[in-house]
mmCIF file of C-alpha atoms in Angstrom:
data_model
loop_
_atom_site.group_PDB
_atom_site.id
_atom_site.type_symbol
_atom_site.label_atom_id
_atom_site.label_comp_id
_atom_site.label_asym_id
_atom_site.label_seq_id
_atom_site.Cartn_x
_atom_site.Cartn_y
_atom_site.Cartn_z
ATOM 1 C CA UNK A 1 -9.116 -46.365 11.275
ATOM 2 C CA UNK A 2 -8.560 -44.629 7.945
ATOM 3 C CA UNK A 3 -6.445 -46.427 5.015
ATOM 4 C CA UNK A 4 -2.973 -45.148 6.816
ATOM 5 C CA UNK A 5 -3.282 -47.004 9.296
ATOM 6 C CA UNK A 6 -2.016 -50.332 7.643
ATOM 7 C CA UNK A 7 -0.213 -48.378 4.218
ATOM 8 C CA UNK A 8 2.106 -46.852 6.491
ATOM 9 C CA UNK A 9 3.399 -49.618 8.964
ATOM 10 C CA UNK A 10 3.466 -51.778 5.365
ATOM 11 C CA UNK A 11 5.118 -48.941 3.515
ATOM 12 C CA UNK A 12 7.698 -48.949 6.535
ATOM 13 C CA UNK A 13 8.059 -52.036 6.453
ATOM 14 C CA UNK A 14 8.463 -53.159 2.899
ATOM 15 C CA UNK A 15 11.473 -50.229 2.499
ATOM 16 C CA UNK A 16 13.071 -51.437 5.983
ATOM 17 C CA UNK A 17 12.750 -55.204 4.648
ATOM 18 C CA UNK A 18 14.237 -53.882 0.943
ATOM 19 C CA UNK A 19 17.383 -52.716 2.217
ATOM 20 C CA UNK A 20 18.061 -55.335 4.882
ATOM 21 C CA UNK A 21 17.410 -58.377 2.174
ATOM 22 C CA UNK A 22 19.309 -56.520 -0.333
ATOM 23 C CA UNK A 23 22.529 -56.469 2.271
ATOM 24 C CA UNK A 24 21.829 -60.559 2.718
ATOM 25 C CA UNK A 25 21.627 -61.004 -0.566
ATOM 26 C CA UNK A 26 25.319 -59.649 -1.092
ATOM 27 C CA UNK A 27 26.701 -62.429 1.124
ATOM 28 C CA UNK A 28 24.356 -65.103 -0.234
ATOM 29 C CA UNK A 29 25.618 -64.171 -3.825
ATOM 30 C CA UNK A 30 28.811 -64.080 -2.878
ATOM 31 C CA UNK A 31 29.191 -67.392 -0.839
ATOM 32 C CA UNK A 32 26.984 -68.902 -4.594
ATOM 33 C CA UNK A 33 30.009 -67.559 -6.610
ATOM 34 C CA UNK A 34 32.631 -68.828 -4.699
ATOM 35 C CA UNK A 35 31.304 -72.274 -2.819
ATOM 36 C CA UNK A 36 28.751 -73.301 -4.990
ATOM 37 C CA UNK A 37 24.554 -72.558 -4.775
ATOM 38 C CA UNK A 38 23.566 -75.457 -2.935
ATOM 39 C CA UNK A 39 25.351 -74.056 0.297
ATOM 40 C CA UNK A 40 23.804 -70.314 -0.248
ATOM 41 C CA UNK A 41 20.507 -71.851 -1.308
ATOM 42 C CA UNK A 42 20.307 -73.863 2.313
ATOM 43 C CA UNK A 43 21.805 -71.448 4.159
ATOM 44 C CA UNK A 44 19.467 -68.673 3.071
ATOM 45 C CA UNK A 45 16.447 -70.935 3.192
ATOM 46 C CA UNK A 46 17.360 -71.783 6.786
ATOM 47 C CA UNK A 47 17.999 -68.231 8.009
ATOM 48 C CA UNK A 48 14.294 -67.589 6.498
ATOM 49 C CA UNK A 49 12.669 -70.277 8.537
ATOM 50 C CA UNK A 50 14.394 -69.264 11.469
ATOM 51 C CA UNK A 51 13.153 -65.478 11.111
ATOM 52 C CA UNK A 52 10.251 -66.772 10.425
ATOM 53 C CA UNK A 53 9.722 -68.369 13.856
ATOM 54 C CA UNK A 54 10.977 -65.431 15.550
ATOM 55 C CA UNK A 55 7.782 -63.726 14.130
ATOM 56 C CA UNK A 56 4.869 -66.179 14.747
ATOM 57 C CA UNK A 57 6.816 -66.645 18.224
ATOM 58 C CA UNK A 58 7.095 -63.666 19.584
ATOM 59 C CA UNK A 59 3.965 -62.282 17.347
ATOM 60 C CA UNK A 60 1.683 -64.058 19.371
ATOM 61 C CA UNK A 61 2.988 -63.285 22.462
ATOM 62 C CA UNK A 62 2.868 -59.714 22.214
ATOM 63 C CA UNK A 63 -1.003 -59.738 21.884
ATOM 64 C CA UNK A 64 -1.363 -60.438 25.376
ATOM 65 C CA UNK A 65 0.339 -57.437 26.606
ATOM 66 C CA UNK A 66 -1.285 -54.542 27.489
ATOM 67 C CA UNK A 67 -2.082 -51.333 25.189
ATOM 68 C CA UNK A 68 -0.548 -49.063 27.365
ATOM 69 C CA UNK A 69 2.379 -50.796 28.157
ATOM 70 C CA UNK A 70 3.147 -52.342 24.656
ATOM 71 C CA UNK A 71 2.366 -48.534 23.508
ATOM 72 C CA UNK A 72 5.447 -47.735 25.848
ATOM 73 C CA UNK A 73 8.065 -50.022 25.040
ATOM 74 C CA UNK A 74 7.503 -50.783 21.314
ATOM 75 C CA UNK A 75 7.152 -47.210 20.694
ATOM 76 C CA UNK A 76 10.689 -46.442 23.061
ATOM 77 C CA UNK A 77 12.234 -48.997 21.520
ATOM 78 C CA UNK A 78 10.855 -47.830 18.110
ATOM 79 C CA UNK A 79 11.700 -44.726 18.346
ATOM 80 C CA UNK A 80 15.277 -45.434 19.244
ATOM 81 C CA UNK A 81 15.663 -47.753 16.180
ATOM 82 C CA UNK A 82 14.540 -45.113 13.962
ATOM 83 C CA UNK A 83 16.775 -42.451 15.505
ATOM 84 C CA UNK A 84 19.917 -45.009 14.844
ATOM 85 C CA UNK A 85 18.764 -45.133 10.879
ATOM 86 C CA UNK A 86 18.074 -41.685 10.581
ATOM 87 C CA UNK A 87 20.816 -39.929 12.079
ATOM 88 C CA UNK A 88 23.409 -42.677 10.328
ATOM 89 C CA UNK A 89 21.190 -41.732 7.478
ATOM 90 C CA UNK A 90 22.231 -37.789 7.878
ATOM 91 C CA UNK A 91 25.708 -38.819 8.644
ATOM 92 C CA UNK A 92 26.277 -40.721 4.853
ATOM 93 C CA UNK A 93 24.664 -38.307 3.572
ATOM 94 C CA UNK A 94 27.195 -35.769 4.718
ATOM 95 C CA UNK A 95 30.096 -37.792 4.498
ATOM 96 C CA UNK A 96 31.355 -38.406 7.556
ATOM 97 C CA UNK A 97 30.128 -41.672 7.464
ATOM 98 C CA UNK A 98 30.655 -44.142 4.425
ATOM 99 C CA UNK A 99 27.722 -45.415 2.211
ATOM 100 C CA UNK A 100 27.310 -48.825 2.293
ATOM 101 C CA UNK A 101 28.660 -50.288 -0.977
ATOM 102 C CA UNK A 102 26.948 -53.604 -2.289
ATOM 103 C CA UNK A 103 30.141 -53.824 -4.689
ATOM 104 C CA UNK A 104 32.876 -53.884 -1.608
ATOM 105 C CA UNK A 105 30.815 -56.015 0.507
ATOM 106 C CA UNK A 106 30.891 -58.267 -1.890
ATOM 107 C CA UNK A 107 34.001 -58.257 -3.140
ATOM 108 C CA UNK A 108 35.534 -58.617 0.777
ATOM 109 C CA UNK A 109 33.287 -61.550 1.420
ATOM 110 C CA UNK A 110 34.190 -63.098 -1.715
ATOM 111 C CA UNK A 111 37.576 -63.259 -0.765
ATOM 112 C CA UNK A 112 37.350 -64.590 2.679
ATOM 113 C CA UNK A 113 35.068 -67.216 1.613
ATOM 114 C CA UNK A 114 37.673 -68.176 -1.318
ATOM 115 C CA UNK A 115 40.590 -68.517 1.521
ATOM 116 C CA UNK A 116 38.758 -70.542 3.546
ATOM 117 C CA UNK A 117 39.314 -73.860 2.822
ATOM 118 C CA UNK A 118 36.386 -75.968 1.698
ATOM 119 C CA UNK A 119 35.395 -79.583 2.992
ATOM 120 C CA UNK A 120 34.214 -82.380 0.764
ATOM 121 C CA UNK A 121 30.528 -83.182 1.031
ATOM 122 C CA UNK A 122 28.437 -80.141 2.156
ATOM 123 C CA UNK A 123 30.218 -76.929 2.621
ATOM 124 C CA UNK A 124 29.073 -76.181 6.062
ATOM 125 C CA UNK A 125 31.212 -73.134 6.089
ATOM 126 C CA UNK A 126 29.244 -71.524 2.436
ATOM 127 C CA UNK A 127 26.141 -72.728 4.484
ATOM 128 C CA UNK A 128 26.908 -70.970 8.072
ATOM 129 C CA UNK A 129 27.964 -67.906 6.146
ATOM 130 C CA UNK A 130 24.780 -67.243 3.910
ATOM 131 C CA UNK A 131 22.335 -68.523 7.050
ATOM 132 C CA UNK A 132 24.535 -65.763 9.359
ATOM 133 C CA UNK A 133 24.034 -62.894 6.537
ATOM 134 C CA UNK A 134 19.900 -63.713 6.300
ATOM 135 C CA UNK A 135 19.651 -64.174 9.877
ATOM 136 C CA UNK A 136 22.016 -60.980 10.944
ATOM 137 C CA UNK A 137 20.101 -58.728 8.742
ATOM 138 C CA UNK A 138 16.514 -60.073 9.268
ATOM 139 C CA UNK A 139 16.785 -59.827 12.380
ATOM 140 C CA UNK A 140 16.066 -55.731 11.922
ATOM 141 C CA UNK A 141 13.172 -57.022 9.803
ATOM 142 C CA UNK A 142 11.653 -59.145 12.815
ATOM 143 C CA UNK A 143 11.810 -56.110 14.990
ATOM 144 C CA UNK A 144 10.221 -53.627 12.428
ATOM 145 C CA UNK A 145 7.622 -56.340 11.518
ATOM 146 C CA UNK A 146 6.574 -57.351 15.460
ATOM 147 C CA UNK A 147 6.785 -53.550 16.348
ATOM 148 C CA UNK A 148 4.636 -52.173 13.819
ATOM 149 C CA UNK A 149 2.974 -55.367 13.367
ATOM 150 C CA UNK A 150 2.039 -55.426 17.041
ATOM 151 C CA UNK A 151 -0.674 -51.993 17.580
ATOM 152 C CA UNK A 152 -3.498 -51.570 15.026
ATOM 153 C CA UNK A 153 -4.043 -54.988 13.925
ATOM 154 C CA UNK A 154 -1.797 -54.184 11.303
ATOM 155 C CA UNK A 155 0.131 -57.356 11.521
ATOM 156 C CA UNK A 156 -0.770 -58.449 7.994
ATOM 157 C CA UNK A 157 -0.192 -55.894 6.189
ATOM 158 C CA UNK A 158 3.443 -55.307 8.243
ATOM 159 C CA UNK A 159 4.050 -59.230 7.167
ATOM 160 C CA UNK A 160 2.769 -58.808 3.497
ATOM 161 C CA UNK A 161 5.093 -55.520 3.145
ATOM 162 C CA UNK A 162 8.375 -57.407 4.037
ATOM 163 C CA UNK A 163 6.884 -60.571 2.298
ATOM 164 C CA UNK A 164 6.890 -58.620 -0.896
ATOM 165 C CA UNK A 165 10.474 -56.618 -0.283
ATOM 166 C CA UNK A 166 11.739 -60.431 0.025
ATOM 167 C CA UNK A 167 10.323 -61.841 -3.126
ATOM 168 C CA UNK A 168 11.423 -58.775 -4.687
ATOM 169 C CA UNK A 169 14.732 -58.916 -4.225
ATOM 170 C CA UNK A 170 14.979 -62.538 -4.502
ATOM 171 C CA UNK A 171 13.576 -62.379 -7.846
ATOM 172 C CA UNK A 172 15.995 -59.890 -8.544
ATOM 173 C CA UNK A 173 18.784 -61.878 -7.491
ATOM 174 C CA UNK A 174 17.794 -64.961 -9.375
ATOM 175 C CA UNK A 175 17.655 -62.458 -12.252
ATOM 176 C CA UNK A 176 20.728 -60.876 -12.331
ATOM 177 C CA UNK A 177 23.141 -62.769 -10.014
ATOM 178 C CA UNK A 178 25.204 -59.603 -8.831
ATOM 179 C CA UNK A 179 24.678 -57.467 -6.039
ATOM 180 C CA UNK A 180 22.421 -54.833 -6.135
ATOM 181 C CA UNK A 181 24.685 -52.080 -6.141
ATOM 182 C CA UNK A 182 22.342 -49.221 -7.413
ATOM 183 C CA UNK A 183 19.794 -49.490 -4.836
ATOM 184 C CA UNK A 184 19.643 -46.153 -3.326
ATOM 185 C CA UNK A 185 20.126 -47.481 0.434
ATOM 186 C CA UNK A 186 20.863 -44.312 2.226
ATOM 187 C CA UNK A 187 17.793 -42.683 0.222
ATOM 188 C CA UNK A 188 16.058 -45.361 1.520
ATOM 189 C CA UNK A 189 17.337 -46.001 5.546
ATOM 190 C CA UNK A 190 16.543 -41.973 6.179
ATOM 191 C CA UNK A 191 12.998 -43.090 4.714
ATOM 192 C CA UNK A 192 12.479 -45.333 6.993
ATOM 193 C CA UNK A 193 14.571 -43.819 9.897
ATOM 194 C CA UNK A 194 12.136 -40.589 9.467
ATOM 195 C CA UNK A 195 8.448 -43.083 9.293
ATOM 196 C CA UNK A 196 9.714 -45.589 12.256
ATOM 197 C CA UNK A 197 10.749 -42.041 14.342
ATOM 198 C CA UNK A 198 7.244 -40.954 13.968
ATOM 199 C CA UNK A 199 5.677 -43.975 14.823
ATOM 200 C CA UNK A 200 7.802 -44.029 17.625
ATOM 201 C CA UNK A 201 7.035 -40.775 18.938
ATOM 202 C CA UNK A 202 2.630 -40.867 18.316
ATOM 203 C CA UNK A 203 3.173 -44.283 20.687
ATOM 204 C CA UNK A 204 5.139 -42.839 23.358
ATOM 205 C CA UNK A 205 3.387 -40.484 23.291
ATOM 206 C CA UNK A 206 0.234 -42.579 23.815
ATOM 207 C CA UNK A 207 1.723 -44.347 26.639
ATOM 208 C CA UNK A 208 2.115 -40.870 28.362
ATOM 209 C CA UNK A 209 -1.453 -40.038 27.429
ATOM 210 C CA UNK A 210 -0.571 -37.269 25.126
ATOM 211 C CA UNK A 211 -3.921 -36.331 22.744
ATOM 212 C CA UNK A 212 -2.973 -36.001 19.331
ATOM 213 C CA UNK A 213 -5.188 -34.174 17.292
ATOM 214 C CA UNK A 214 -6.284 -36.490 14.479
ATOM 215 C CA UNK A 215 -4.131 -39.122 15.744
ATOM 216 C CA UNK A 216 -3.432 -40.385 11.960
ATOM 217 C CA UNK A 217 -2.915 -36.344 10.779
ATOM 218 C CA UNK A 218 -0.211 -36.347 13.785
ATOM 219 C CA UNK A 219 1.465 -38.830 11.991
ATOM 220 C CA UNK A 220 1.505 -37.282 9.084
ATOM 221 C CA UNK A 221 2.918 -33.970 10.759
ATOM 222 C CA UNK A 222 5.595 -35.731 12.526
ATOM 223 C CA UNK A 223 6.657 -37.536 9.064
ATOM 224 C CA UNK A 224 6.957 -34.101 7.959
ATOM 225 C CA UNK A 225 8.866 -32.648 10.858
ATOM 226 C CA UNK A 226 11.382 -35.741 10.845
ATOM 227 C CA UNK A 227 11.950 -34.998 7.369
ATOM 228 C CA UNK A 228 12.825 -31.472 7.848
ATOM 229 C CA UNK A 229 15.380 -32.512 11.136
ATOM 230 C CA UNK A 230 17.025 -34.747 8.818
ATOM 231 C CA UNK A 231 17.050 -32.069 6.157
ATOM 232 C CA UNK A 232 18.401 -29.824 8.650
ATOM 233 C CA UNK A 233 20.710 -31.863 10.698
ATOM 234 C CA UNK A 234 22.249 -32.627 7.300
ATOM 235 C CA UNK A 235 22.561 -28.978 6.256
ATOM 236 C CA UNK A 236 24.060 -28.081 9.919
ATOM 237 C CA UNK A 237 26.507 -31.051 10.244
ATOM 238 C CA UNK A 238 27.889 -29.643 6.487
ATOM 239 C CA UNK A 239 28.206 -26.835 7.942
ATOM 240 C CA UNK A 240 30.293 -27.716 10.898
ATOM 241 C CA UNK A 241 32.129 -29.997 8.815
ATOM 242 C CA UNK A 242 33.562 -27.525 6.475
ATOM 243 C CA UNK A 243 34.644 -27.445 3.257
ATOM 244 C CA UNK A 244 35.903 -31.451 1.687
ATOM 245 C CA UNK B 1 28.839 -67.362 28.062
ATOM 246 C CA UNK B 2 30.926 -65.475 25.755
ATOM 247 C CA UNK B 3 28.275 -66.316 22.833
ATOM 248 C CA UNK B 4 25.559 -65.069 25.139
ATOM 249 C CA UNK B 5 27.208 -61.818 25.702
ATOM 250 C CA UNK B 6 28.005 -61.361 22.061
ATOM 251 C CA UNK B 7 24.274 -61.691 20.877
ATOM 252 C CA UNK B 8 23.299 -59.302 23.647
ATOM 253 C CA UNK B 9 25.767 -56.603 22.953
ATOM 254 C CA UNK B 10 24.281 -57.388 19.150
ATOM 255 C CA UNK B 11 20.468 -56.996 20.554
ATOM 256 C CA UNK B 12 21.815 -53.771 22.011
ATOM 257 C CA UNK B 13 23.269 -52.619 18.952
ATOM 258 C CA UNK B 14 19.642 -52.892 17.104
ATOM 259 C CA UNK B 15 18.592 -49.720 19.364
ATOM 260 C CA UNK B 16 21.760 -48.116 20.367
ATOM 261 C CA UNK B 17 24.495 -46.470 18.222
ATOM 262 C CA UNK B 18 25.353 -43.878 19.892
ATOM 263 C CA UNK B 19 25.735 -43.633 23.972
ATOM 264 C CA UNK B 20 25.193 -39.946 24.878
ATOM 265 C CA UNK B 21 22.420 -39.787 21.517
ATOM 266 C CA UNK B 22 20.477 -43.030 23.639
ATOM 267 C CA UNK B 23 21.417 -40.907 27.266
ATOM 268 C CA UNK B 24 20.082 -37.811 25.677
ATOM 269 C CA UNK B 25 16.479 -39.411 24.425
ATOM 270 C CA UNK B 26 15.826 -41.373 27.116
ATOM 271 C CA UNK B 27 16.493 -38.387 29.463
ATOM 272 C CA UNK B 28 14.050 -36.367 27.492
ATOM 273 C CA UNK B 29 11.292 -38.846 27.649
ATOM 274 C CA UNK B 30 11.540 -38.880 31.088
ATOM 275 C CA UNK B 31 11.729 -35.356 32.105
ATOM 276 C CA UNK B 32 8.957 -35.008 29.357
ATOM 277 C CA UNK B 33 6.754 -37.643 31.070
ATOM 278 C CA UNK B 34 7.559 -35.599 34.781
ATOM 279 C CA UNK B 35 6.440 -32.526 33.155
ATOM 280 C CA UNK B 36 3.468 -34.147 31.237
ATOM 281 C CA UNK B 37 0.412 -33.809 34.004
ATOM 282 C CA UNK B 38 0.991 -29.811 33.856
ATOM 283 C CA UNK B 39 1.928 -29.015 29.979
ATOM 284 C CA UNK B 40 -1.412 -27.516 28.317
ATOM 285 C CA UNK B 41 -2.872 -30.593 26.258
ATOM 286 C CA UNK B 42 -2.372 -28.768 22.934
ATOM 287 C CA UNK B 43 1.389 -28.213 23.329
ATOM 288 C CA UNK B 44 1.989 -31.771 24.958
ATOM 289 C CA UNK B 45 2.931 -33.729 21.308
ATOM 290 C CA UNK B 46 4.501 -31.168 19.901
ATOM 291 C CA UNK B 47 6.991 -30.309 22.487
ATOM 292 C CA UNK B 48 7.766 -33.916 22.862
ATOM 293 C CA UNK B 49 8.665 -34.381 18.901
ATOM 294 C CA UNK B 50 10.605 -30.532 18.908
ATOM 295 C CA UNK B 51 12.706 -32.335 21.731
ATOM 296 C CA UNK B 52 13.165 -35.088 19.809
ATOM 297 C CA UNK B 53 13.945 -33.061 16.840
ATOM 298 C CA UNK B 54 16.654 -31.388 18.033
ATOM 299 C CA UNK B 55 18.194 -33.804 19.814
ATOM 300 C CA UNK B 56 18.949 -35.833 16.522
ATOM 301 C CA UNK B 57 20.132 -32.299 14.939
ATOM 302 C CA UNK B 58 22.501 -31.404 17.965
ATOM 303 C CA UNK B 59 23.889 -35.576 17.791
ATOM 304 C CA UNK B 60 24.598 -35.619 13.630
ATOM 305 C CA UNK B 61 26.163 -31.924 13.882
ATOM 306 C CA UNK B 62 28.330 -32.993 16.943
ATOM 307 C CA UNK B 63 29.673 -36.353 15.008
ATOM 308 C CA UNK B 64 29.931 -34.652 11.476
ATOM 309 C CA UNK B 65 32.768 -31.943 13.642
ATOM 310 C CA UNK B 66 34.498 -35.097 15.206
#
């Protein structure tokens, strides 16, 4: 096992975790601006705990499954996952999909939280919201973290990566209070989309008892090669689009 | 029932965006896995990531000219 064997899953993970918890963090902000922060406080906290039992739950299952066939279906479903990011990834890139903007999201969730009518007591409906937005987008993060998490024994480092992506940004939130408009998240999905694709691939591979030469180098190689698909899908779909 | 239905078509939506993109992959891994016991053992991970590869290229060109 060389030192890419855990920087890589944790790598993946903390940039997957970064743009998911950024995208919660939008709705949490916005139901704190326009219900109040005790709501988005408990709603947030709650959608944490309850990610954070899908983990240790299904975590500990998956270490009684065999190599071979955890090798298969992580690394199917893996790969799959990544393809989703990447080519959606390539597709805002080229614009013929839109980028995600922190800014509108927040803005449109603002105002349908403000119409709704609030309650007196606890505003269940502030609550709901934020503990939907947390649980909606970590529930990518539980994915990443058990699928990467689950071949290697690099469960800790998986877990410490999206750890620190969530203290990150909800330091950053505390700080400024506004969403976190200039994160580059398409920059940062085709990232991810072009590591979880590889890791994909070297396990499916492994379930079909394909040798990779240097098993780690391999994954270095098909980081590469991902990276020049999306470069090139990107350049062809241009291309075919024509001139904007 | 309805509730159940809507978090599975949500759990589906984690690995699948786009139908014939999911057809075409899953296709490929299993023609590649039928053809596995007689590609040389050199060529065997490569092919299966140039499949890949072009796969994603042919799915983002053919959405970008929709």
């Amino acid at each position: 096992m060389t030192i890419l064997q855990p920087l890589l899953p944790a790598a993946s993970a903390f940039l997957a975790s970064l743009v998911e918890f950024v995208e919660a963090l939008t709705i949490v902000l916005a139901v704190g601006a326009t219900r109040g922060w005790r709501p988005a406080v408990l709603g947030a906290l709650g959608g944490t705990a309850l990610l954070l039992v899908l983990v240790v739950a299904f975590g500990g299952s998956l270490a009684h499954v065999p190599e071979r066939t955890l090798a298969l279906v992580v690394g199917g479903l893996l790969l799959l996952f990544g393809m989703r990011w990447l080519r959606k990834a390539c597709l805002r890139a080229t614009g013929a999909l839109a980028l995600h903007d922190e800014g509108r999201a927040f803005d449109r969730a603002s105002d349908a939280l403000r119409r709704d009518s609030s309650t007196p007591g606890l505003d269940w409906s502030g609550l709901v919201t934020a503990l939907n937005a947390v649980v909606l987008e970590g529930i990518e993060v539980v994915f990443i973290v058990l699928a990467l998490g689950s071949r290697g024994h690099a469960f800790a480092p998986v877990v410490g990566g999206a750890a620190t992506a969530f203290v990150a940004v909800a330091a950053l939130g505390v700080a400024v209070h506004r969403p976190l408009a200039r994160v580059p998240e398409n920059a940062l999905k085709l990232a991810v989309g072009v590591m979880l694709s590889a890791f994909g691939t070297l396990w499916i591979g492994e379930a079909f008892a394909v040798e990779w030469p240097g098993r780690d180098l391999s994954l270095l190689a098909l980081v590469a090669g991902y990276g020049v698909a999306a470069g090139l899908a990107t350049a062809v779909a241009r291309a075919r689009a024509g001139p904007t | 029932m309805s509730r159940l239905r809507g978090m599975l078509s949500r759990a589906l939506a984690l690995f699948v965006d786009d139908w014939p993109t999911t057809v075409a992959i899953l296709a490929w891994l299993l023609a590649f896995a039928a053809a596995m016991p007689r590609l040389p053992h050199a060529a065997a991970g490569p092919l299966l990531a140039c499949g890949l590869a072009i796969i994603l290229v042919a799915s983002v060109a053919a959405r970008a000219r929709r």
